[in-house]
Coordinates of C-alpha atoms in Angstrom, one line a residue:
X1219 CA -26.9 -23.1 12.5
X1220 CA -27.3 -26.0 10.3
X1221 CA -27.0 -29.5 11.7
X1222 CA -25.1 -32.1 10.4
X1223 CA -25.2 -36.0 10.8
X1224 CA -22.7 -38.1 13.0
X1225 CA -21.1 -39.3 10.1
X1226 CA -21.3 -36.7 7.5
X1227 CA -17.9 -34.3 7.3
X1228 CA -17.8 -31.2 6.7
X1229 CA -16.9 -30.5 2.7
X1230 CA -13.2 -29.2 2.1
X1231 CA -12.9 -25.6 0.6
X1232 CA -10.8 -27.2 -2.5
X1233 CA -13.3 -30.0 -3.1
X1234 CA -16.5 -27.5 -3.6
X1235 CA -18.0 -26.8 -6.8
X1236 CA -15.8 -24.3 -9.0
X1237 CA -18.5 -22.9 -10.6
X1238 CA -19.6 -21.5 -7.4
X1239 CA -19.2 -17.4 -7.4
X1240 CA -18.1 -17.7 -3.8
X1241 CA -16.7 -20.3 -1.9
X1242 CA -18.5 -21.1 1.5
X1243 CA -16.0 -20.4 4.4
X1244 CA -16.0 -22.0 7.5
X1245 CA -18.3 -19.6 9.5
X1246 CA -19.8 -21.8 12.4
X1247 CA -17.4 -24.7 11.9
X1248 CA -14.6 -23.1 14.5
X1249 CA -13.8 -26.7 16.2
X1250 CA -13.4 -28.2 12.5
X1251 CA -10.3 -26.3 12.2
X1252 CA -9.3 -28.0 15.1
X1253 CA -9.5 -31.1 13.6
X1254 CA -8.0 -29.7 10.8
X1255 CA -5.0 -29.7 12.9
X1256 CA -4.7 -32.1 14.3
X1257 CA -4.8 -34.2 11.4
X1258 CA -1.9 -31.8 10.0
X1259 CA 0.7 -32.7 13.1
X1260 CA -0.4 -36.6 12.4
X1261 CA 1.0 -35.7 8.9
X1262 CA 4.3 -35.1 10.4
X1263 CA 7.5 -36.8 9.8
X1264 CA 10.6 -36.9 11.6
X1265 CA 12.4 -35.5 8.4
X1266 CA 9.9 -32.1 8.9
X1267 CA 12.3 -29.0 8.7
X1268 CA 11.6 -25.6 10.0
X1269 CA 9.9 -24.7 6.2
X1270 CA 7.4 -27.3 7.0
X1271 CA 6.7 -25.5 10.6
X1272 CA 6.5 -22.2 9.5
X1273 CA 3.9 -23.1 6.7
X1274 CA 2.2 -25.1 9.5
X1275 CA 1.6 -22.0 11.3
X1276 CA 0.8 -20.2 8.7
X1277 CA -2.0 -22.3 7.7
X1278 CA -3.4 -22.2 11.4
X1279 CA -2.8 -19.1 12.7
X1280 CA -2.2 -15.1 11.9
X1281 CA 0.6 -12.7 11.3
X1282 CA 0.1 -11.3 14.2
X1283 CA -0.7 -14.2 16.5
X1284 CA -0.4 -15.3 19.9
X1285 CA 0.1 -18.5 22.4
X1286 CA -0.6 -18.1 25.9
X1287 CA -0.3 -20.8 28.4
X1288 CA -1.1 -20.5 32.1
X1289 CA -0.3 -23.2 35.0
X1290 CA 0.7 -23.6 38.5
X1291 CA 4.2 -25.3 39.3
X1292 CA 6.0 -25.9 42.8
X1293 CA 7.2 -22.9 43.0
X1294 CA 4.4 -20.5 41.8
X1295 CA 2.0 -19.6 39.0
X1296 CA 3.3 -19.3 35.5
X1297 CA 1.9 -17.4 32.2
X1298 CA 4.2 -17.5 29.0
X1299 CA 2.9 -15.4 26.0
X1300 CA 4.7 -16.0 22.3
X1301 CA 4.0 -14.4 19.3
X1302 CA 4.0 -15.5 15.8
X1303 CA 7.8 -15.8 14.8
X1304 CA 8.4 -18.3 17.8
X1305 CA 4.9 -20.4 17.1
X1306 CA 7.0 -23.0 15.0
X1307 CA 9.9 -23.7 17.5
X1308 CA 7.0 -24.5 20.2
X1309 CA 5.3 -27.2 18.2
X1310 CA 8.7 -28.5 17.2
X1311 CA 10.0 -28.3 20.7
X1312 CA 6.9 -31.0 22.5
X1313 CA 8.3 -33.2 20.3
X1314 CA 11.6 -33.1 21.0
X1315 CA 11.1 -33.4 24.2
X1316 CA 10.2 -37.1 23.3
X1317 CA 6.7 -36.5 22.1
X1318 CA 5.5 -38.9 19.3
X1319 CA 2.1 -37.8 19.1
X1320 CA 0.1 -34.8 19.6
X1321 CA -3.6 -34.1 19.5
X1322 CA -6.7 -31.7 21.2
X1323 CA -9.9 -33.0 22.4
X1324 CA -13.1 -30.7 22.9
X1325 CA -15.9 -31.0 24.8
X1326 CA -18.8 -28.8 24.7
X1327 CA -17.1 -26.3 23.0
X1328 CA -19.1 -23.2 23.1
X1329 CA -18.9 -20.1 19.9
X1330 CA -19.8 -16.6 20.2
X1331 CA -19.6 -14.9 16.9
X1332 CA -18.2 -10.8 16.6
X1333 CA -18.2 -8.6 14.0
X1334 CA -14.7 -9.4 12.9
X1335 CA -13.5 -13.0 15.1
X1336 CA -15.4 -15.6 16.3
X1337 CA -14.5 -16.9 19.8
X1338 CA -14.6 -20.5 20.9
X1339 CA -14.7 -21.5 24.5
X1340 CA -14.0 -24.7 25.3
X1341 CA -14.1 -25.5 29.3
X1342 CA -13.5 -29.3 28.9
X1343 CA -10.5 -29.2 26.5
X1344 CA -7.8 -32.0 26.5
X1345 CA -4.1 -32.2 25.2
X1346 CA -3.2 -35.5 24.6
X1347 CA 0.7 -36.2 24.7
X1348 CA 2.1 -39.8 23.7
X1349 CA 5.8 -40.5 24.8
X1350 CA 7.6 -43.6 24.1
X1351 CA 10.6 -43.0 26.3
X1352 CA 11.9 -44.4 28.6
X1353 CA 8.1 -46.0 28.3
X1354 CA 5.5 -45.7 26.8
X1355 CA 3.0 -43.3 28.3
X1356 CA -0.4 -41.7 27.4
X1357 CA -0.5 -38.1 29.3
X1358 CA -3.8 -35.9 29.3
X1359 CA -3.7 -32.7 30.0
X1360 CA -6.8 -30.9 31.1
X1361 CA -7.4 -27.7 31.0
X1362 CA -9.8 -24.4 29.6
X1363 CA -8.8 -23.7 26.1
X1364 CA -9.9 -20.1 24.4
X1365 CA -9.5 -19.6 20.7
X1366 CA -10.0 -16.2 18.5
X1367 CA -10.7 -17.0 14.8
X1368 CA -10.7 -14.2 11.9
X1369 CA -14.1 -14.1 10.8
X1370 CA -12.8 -14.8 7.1
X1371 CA -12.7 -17.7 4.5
X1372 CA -9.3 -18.8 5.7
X1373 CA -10.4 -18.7 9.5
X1374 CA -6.8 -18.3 11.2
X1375 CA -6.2 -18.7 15.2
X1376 CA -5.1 -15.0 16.1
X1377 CA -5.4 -15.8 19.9
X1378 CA -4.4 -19.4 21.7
X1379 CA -4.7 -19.2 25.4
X1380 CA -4.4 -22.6 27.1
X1381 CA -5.1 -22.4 30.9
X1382 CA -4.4 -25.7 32.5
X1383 CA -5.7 -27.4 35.4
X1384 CA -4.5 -31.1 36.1
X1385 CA -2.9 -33.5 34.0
X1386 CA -2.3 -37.2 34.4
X1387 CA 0.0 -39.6 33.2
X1388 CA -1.3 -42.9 32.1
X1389 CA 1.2 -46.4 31.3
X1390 CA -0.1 -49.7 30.5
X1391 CA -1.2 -52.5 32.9
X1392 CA 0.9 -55.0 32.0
X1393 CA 3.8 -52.4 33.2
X1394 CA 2.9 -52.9 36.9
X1395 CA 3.5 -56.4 36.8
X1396 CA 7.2 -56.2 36.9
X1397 CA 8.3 -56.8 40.5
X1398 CA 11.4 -55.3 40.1
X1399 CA 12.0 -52.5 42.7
X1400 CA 13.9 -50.5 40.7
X1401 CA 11.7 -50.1 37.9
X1402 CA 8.5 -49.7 40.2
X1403 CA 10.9 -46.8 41.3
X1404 CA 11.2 -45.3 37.8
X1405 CA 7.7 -45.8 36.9
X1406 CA 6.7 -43.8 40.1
X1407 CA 8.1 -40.4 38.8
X1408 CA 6.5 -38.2 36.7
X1409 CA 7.8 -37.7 33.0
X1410 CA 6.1 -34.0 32.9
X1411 CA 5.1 -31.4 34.8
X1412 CA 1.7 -29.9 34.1
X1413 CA 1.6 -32.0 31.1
X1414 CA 4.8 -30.1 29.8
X1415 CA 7.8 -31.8 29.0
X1416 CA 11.3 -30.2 30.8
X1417 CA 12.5 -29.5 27.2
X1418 CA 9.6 -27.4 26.2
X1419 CA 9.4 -25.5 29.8
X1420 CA 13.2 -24.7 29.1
X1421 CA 11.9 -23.0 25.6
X1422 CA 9.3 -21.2 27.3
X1423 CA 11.9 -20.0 29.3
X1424 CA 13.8 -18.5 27.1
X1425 CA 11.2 -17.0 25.2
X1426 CA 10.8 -14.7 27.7
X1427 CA 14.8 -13.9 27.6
X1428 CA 14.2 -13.9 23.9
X1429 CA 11.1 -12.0 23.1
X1430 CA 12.4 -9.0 23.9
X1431 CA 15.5 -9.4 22.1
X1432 CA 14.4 -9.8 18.8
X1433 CA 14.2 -6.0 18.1
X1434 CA 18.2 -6.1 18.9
X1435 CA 18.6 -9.3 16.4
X1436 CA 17.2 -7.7 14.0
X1437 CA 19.3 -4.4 14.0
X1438 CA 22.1 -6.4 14.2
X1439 CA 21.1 -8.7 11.1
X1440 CA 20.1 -5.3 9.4
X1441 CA 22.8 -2.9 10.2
X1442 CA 25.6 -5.2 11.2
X1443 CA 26.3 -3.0 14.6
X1444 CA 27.6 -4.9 18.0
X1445 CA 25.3 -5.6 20.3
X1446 CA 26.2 -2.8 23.1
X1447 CA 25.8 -0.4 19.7
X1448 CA 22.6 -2.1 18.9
X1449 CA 21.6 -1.6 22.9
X1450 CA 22.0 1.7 23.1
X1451 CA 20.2 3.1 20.0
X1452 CA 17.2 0.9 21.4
X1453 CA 16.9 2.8 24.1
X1454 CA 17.6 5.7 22.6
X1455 CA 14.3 5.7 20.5
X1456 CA 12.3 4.0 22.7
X1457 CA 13.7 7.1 25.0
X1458 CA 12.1 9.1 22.2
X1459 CA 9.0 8.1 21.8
X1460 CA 8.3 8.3 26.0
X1461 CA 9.3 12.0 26.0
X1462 CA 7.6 12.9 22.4
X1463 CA 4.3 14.7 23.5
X1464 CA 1.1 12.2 22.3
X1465 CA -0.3 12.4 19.3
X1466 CA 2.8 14.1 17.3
X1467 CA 5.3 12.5 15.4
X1468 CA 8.5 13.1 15.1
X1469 CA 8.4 14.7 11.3
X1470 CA 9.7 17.9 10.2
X1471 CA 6.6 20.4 10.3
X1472 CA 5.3 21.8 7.0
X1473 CA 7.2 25.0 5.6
X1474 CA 5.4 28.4 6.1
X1475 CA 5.5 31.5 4.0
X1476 CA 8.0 34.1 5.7
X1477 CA 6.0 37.2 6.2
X1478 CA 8.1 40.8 5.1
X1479 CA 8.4 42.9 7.7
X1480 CA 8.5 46.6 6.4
X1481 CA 11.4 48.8 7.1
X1482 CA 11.1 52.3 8.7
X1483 CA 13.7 54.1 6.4
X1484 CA 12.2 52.5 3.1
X1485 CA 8.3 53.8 4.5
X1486 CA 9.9 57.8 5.1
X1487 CA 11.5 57.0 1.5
X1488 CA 7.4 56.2 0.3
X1489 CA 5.9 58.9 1.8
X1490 CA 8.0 60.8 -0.2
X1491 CA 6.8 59.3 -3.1
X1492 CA 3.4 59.9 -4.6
X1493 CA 0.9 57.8 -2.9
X1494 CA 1.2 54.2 -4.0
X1495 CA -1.2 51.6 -3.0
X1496 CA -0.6 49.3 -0.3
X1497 CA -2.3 46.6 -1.6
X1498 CA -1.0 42.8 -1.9
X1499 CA -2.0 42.5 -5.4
X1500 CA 0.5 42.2 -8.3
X1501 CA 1.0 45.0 -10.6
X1502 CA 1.1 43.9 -14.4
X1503 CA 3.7 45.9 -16.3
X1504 CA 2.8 48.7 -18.7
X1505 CA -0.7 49.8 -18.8
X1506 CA -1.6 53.6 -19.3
X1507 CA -0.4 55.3 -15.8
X1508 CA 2.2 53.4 -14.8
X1509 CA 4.3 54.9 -11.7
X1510 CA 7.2 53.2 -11.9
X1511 CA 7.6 54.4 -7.7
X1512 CA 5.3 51.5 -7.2
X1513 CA 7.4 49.5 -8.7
X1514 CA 10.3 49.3 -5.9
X1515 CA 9.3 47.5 -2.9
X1516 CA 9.1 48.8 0.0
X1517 CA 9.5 45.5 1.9
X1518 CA 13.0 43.9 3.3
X1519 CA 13.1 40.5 2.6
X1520 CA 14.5 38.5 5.4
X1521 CA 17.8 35.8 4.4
X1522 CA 17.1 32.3 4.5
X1523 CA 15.6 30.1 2.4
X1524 CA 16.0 30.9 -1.2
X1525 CA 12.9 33.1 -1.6
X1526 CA 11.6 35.0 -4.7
X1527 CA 9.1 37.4 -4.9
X1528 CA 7.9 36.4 -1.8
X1529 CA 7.4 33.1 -2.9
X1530 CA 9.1 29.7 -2.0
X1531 CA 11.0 26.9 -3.9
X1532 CA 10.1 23.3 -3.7
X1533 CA 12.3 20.4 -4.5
X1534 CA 12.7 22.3 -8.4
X1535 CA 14.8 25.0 -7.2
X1536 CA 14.8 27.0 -10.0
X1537 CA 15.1 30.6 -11.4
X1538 CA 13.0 31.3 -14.6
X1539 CA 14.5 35.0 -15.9
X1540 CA 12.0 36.3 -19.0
X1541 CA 13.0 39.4 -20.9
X1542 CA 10.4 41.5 -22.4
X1543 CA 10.4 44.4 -24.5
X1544 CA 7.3 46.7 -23.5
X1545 CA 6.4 48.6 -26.5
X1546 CA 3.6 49.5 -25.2
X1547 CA 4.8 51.7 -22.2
X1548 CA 4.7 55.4 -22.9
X1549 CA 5.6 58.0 -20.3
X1550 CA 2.2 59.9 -20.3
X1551 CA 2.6 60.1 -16.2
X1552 CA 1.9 63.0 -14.1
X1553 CA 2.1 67.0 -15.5
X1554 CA 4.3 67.5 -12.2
X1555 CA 6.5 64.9 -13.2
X1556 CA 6.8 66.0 -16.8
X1557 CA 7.7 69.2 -15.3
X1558 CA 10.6 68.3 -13.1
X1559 CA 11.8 66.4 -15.7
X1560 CA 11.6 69.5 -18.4
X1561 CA 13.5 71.9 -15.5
X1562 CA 16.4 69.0 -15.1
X1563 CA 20.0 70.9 -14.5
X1564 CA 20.8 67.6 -17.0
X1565 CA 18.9 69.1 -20.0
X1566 CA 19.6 72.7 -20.0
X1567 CA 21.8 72.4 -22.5
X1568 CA 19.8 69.6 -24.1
X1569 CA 18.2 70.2 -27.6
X1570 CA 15.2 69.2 -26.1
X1571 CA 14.9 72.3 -23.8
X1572 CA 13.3 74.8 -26.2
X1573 CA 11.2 72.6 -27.6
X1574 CA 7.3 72.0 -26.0
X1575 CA 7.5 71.3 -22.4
X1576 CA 4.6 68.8 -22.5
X1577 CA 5.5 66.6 -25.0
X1578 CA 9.2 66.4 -25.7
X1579 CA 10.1 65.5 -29.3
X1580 CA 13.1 63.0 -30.2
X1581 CA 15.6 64.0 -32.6
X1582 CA 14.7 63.3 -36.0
X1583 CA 17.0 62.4 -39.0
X1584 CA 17.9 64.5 -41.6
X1585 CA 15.4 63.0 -44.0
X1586 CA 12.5 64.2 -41.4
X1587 CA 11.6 60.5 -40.8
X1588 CA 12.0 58.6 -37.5
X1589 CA 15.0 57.5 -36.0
X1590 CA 16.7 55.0 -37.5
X1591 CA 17.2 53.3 -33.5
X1592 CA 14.0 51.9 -31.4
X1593 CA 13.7 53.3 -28.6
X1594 CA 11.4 51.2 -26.3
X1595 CA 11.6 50.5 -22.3
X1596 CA 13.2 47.1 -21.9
X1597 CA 12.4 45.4 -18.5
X1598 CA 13.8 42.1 -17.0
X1599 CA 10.8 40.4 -15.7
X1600 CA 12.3 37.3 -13.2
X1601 CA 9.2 34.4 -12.5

């Protein structure tokens, strides 16, 4: 770690050198940032609106960030935990409570660096409160302060936990001269507890009341339901999410490819047939040999989603339907077919009976030529 003289500050990211290919961040400097802001709250005015809050916080800590402060009242020990969204409305709330200045002291601060935050440990840290009402009165509170930077250039807070020990409350000398009783009274009391003004205990409070509620706010801001409405489908998923088995979520499961069962009337009906084969692979229309038994499936295909050819639609649900004509089909099939189709009770009468059995011949016109009519296979092919 480099060292650096009493008197020589650390140089500010928007005063380096622009030509510089990368700006040096703040590694090793955690308790700079510290001082960073505390010279941001001195900046602050009592015009300061919630924008100039948020972008407070924003400048200091991250997204997802979070305060913790631990101390011991009367009546037990305390821990309050906030997260980012209520960050601005606890710094505004200390000085409210009659805060007119804010700051943190650290001593001995130790760092340990990680592979993503850096961790600063301060044993001997100090929040100085000044209050000007009904006096004025310097209050210190001591305590163990643990910060978690980003190990980035813009070296956000992501954790702030505060653990305090003792505080005191410290007025001017020239106070204690007064000799009247009823003053001596006043001045006798304490103005905070644990360093913490009533007005910012009271927030804390109701942070805990309110932390939980913001998931209801904002379904009520987003879907305009009451708040029983709002309540009850809460629970509802949160309900869901205990009972849903670990690991799965609740989505709809990828589509799988139905499976045809066969039939046992259509597989008597193919063992009547010449044997076809049982194979998955598609059969191109019209080569040489073409049984047009293998043609019919054999398969019933079960109802319900809109399937075709075995195959399944996606968000297009469409139905291409192609017609061909195959000229190049020619019923040169089996002898034994030929044959049954030769001794047909249809074509006894036929002029075609007395002619060759093999090959029968189409009637020709009177010229001797072909006929004047094509007479081609036409088949509807659906994709």
């Amino acid at each position: 770690m480099q060292m650096r003289m009493p008197g020589q500050l650390m140089m500010s990211p928007m005063d380096r050198d622009p030509g510089m290919t990368r700006p040096t961040p703040y590694m090793g400097q955690p308790d700079f940032r510290i001082y960073e802001l505390n010279k941001r709250l001195q900046q602050r005015t009592e015009e300061s609106d919630n924008l100039w809050w948020d972008a407070f916080t924003t400048e200091f800590f991250e997204d997802d960030a979070t305060l913790t402060l631990t101390f011991c009242l009367e009546d037990g020990p305390k821990r309050y935990t906030i997260g980012r969204t209520l960050l601005p409305r606890y710094f505004r709330s200390v000085y409210e409570g009659g805060v007119t200045d804010l700051y943190y002291v650290l001593k001995h601060p130790k760092e340990s660096f990680h592979n993503t935050t850096i961790t600063l440990d301060c044993d001997q840290a100090m929040m100085v409160t000044q209050h000007g009402k009904p006096m004025f009165t310097n209050v210190v509170t001591e305590g163990r302060l643990i910060l978690e930077f980003t190990f980035d250039d813009l070296m956000r807070i992501r954790s702030w936990h505060f653990a305090i020990r003792q505080h005191r409350e410290l007025i001017p000398r020239s106070v204690i001269a007064v000799q009247d009783p009823a003053m001596v009274e006043q001045l006798s009391k304490n103005i905070t507890r644990q360093g913490l003004t009533s007005y910012t205990l009271n927030f804390l409070r109701l942070c805990v009341i309110l932390e939980p509620m913001q998931e209801l706010m904002s379904r009520h801001k987003a879907y305009g339901l009451n708040p029983r409405d709002c309540l009850k489908t809460t629970l509802f998923q949160k309900w869901q999410r205990m009972v849903a088995p670990p690991g799965k979520e609740a989505t709809r499961p990828p589509s799988k490819r139905r499976k045809r069962k066969a039939s046992t009337g259509n597989n008597s009906n193919s063992n009547s047939r010449d044997g076809a084969p049982t194979g998955k692979q598609k059969r191109s229309p019209g080569p040489p040999g073409f049984n047009i038994s293998t043609s019919v499936p054999g398969d019933v295909m079960m109802v319900g989603e809109p399937t075709l050819m075995g195959g399944e639609f996606g968000d297009e649900d469409e139905r291409l339907i192609t017609r061909l004509e195959n000229n190049q089909y020619e019923s040169n099939g089996n002898e034994d077919e030929q044959d049954k189709f030769q001794h047909s009770p249809a074509l006894q009468h036929s002029p075609w009976g007395g002619q060759d059995k093999k090959t029968p011949q189409p009637p020709t016109s009177s010229s001797g030529g072909p006929p004047t009519s094509g007479g081609g296979e036409v088949e509807t092919k659906v994709e």
